[in-house]
Short mmCIF file of C-alpha atoms in Angstrom, two decimals:
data_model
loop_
_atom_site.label_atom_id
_atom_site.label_comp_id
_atom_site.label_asym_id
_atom_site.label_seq_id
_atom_site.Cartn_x
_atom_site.Cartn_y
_atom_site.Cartn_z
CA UNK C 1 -17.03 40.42 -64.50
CA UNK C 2 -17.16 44.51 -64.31
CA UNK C 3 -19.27 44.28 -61.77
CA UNK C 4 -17.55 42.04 -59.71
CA UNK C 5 -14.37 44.02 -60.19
CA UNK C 6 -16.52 47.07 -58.51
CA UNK C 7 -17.77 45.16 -55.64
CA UNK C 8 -14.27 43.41 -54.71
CA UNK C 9 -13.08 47.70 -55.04
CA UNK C 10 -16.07 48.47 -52.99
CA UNK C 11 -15.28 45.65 -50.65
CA UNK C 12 -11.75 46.93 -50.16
CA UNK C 13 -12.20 50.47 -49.75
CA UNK C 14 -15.00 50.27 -46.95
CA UNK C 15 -12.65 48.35 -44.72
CA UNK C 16 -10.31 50.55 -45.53
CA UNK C 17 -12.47 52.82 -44.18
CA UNK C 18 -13.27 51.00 -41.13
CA UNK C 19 -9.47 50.87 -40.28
CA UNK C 20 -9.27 54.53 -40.12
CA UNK C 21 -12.59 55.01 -38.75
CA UNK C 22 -11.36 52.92 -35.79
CA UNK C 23 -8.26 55.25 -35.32
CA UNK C 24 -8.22 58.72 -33.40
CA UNK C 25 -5.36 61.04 -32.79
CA UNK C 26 -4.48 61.40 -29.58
CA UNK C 27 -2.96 64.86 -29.58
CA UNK C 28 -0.54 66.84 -26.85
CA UNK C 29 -0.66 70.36 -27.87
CA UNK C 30 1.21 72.10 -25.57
CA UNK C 31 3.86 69.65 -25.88
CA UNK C 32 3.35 69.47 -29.55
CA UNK C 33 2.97 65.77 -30.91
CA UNK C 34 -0.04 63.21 -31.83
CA UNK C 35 -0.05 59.77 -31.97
CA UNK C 36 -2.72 57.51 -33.07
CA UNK C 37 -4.65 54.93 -31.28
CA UNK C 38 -7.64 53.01 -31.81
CA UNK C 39 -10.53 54.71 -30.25
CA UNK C 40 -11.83 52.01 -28.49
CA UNK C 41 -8.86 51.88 -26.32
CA UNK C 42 -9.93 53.10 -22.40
CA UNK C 43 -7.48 56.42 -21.51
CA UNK C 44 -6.47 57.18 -18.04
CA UNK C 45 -3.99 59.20 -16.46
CA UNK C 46 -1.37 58.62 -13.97
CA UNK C 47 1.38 61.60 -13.14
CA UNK C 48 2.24 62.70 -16.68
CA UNK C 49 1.82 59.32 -18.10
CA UNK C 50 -1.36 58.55 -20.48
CA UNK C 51 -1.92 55.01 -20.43
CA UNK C 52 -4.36 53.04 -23.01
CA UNK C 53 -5.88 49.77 -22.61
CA UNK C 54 -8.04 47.91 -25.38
CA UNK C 55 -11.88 46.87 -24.37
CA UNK C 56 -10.89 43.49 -25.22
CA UNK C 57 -7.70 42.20 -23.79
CA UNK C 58 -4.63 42.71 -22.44
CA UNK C 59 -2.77 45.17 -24.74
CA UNK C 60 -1.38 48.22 -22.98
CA UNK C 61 0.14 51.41 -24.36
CA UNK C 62 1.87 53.84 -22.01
CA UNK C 63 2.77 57.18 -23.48
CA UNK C 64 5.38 58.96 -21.24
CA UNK C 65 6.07 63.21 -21.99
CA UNK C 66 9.95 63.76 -21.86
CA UNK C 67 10.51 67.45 -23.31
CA UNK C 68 14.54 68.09 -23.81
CA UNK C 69 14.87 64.40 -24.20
CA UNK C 70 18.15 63.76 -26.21
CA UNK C 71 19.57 60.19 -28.32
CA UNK C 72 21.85 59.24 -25.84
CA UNK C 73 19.61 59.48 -23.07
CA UNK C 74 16.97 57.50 -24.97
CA UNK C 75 19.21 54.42 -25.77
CA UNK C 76 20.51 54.17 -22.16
CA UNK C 77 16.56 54.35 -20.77
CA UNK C 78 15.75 51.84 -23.21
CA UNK C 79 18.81 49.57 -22.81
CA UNK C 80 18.35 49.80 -19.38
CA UNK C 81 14.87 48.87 -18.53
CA UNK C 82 12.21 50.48 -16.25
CA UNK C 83 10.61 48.95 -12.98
CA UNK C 84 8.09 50.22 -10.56
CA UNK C 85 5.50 48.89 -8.25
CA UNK C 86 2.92 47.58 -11.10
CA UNK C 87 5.36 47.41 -13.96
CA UNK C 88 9.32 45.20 -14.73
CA UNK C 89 10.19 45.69 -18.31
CA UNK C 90 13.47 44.72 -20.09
CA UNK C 91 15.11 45.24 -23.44
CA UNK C 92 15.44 41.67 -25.32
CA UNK C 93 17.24 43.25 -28.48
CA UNK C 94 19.10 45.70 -30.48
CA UNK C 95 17.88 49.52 -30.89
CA UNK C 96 17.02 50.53 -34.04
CA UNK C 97 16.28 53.41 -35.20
CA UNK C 98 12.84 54.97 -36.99
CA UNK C 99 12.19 57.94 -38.47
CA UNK C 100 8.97 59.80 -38.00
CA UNK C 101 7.42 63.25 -38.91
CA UNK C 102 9.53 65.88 -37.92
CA UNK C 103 11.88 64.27 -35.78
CA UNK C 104 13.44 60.81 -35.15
CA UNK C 105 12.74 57.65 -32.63
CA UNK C 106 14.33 54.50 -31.40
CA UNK C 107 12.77 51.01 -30.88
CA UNK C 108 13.75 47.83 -29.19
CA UNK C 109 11.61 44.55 -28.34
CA UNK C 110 10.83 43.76 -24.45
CA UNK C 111 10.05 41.80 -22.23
CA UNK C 112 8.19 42.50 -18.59
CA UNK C 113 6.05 41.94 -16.01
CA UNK C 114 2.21 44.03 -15.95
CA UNK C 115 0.20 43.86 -13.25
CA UNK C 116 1.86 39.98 -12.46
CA UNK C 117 1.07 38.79 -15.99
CA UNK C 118 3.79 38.18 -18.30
CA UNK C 119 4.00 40.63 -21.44
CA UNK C 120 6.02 41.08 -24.77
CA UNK C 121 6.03 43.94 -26.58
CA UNK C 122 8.32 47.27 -27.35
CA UNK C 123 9.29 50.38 -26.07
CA UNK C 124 10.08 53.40 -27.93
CA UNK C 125 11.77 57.14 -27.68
CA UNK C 126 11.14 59.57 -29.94
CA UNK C 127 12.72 63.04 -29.99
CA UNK C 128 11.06 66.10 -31.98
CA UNK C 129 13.06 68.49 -33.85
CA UNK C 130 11.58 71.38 -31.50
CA UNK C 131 12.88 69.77 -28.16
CA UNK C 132 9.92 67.79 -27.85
CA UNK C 133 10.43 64.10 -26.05
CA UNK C 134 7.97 61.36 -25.29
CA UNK C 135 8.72 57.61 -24.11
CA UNK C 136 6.23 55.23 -25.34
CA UNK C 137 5.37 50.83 -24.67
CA UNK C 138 3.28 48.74 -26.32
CA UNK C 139 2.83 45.50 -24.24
CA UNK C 140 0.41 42.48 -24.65
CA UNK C 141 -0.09 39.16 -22.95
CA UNK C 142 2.85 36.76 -23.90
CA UNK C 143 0.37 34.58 -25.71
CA UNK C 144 -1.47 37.65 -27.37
CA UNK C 145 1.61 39.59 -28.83
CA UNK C 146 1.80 37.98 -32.20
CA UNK C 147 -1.67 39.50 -33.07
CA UNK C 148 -0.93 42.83 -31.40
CA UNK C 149 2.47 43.19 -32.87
CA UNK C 150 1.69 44.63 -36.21
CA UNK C 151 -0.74 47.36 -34.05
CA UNK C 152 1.74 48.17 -32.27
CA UNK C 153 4.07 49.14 -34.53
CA UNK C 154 1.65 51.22 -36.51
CA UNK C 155 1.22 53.19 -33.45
CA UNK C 156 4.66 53.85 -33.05
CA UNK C 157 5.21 54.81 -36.44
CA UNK C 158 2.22 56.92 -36.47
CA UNK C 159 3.72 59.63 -34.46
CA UNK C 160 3.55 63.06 -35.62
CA UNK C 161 5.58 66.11 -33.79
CA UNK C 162 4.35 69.63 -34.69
CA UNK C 163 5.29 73.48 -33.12
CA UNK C 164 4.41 73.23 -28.85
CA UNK C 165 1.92 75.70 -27.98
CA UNK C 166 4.34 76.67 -25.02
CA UNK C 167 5.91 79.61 -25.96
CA UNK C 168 9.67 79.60 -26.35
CA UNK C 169 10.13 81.30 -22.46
CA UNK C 170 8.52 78.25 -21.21
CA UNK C 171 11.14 75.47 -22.99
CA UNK C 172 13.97 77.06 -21.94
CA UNK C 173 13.19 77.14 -18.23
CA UNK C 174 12.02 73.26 -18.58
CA UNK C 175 15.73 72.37 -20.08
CA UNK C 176 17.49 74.94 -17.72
CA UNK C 177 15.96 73.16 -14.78
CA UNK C 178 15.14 69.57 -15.63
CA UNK C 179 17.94 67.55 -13.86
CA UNK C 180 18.26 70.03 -11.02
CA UNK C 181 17.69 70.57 -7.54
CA UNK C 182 16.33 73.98 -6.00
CA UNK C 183 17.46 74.35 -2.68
CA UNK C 184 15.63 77.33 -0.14
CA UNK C 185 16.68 77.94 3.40
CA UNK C 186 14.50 80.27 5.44
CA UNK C 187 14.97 81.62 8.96
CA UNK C 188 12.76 83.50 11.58
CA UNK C 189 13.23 84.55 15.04
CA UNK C 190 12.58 81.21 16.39
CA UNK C 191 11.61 79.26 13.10
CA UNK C 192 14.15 77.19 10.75
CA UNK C 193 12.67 75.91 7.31
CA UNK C 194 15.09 74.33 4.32
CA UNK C 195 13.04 73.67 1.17
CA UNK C 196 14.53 71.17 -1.81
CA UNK C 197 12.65 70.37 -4.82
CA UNK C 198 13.97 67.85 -7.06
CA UNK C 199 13.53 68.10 -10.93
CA UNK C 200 14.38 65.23 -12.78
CA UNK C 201 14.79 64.77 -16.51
CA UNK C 202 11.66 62.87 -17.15
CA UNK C 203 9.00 65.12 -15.11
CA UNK C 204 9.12 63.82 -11.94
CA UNK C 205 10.10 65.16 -9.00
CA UNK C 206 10.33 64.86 -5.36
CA UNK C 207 9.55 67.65 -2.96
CA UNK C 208 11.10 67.85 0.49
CA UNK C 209 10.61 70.22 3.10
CA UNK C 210 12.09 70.32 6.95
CA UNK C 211 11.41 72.53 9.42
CA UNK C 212 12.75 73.32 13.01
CA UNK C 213 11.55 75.32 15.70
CA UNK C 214 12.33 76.54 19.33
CA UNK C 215 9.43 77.72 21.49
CA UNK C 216 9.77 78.91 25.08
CA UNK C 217 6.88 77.49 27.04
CA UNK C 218 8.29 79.37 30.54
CA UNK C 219 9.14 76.24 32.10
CA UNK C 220 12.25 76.17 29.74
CA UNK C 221 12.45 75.60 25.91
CA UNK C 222 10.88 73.37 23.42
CA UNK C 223 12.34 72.02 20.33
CA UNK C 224 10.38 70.76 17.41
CA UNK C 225 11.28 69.09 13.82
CA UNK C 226 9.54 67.92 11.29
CA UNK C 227 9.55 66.91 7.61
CA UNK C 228 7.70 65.59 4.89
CA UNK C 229 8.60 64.31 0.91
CA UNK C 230 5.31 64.39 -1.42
CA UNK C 231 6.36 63.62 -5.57
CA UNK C 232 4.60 63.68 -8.48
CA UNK C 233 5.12 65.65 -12.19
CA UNK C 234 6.17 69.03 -12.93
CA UNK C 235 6.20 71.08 -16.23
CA UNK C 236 6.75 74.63 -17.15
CA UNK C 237 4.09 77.06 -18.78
CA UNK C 238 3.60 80.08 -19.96
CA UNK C 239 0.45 82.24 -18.11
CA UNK C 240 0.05 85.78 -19.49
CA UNK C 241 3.54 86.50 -20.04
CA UNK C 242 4.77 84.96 -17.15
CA UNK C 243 6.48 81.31 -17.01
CA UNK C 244 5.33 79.43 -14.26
CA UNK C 245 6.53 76.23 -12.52
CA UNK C 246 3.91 73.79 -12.07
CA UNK C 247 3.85 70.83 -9.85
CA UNK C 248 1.16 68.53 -9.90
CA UNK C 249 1.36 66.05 -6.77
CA UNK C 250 0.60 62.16 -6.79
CA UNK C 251 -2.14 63.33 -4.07
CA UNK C 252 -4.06 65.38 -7.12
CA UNK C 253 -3.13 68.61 -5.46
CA UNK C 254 -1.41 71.26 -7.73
CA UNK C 255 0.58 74.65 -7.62
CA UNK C 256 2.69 76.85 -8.95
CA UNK C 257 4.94 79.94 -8.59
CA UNK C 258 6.25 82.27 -11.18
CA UNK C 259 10.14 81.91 -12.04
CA UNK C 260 12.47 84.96 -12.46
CA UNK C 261 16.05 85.66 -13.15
CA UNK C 262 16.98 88.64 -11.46
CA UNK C 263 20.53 89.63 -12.20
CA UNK C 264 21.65 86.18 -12.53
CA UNK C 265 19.76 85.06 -9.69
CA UNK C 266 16.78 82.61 -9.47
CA UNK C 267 13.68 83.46 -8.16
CA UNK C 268 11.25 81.20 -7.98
CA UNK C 269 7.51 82.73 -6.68
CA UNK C 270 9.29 85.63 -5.45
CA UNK C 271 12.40 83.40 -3.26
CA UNK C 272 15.71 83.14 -4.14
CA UNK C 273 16.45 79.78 -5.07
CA UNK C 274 19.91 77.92 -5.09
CA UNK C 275 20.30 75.60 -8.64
CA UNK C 276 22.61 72.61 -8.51
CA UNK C 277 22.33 69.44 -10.13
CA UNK C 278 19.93 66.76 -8.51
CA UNK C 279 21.56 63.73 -7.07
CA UNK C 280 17.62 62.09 -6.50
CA UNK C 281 17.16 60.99 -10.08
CA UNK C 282 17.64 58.39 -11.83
#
């Protein structure tokens, strides 16, 4: 009898093992959070969203970075649903709340469309007590969600925020800007340029640029416009004592220009820059 007493304790504490075996943190340092996920899921990347999807299956997780995020904001993005060109989710119930380490989150079930399959799962917010934000969903094939349910909410509850690596210059430029516009308005002898970058509240942003020219080609004079719009993810960092404004571009290009505050005035790579609030986010 002892000895099967030892094997069913055996027995149960080498699949506990397994469990946690089959778990990894996945970790945002400079952000400062970790959250786990089995480590057979596949990561990629798209903008500042990590997105996980099991070997086996249909389950999804989307982890979204939202620094300066705030409650009210949360409930309305969850409330309200998300759609773009891949992805249609909606709320299907209340938002509840749920605590995890060092800060706090919300929850609610939904609904959506992946890829033109039908999904159930949730979507969460949670907010660390150092500013830190992030957005996550948990989706699986209608037919699938009743096994990936209780998954899901282990990852959500497994959330962990700790101290950002970005120093403290760093997170107050990201909640000084985030929901604005810069605005920059150049002009040459015969060269007109107007510059607007659009920061919005949950790292994207949109980039425009226009430019006008007159040239004289002797015959009489030439007039030429042109602009462009590129988007993608921005973030603030700190680079050896400087804080920096980073914008990585849907295109994979990247760059970045060192902000100031001279006298009251912002300067960002050396340009005055005019701060108002952005009208082209959601």
């Amino acid at each position: 009898m002892k000895q099967l007493y030892t094997f069913k304790v055996w027995l149960f504490m080498a699949f506990i093992m397994m469990v946690v075996a089959k778990a990894h943190a996945y970790t945002d340092d400079e952000l400062g959070f970790s959250i786990d996920i089995d480590e057979s899921y596949q990561l990629s990347r798209q903008y500042d969203v990590a997105r996980f999807k099991s070997a086996a299956g249909d389950n999804v997780v989307m982890i979204k970075n939202w620094p300066g995020l705030t409650q009210e904001t949360a409930r309305d993005y969850l409330l309200s649903g998300y759609q773009n060109d891949v992805l249609a989710v909606v709320a299907t119930g209340d938002v509840n709340k749920q605590q995890v380490e060092n800060g706090t989150g919300l929850v609610v079930d939904v609904m959506g469309i992946f890829q033109r399959k039908l999904m159930k799962g949730l979507a969460a917010a949670f907010i660390g007590d150092d500013g830190q934000g992030i957005v996550l969903l948990a989706v699986a094939a209608e037919s699938e969600w009743d096994q990936f349910k209780s998954e899901a909410n282990q990852i959500a509850s497994s959330v962990v925020f700790k101290q950002p690596s970005a120093g403290p210059g760093a997170r107050d430029w990201y909640y000084m800007l985030a929901g604005k516009s810069l605005s920059f308005r150049g002009e040459s002898s015969d060269t007109r340029r107007k510059e607007v970058l659009h920061l919005c509240r949950d790292s994207g942003f949109t980039h425009r640029l226009a430019t006008s020219s007159m040239e004289d080609s002797g015959t009489g004079s030439a007039f030429g416009f042109s602009t462009k719009a590129k988007s993608g993810y921005w973030e603030v960092v700190d680079v050896d004592g400087d804080s920096r404004l980073a914008l990585h571009y849907g295109d994979g290009s990247e760059e970045s220009a060192v902000i100031e505050d001279r006298d009251g005035r912002f300067y960002l790579g050396g340009r005055r820059y005019i701060i108002e609030r952005a009208q082209h986010c959601r």
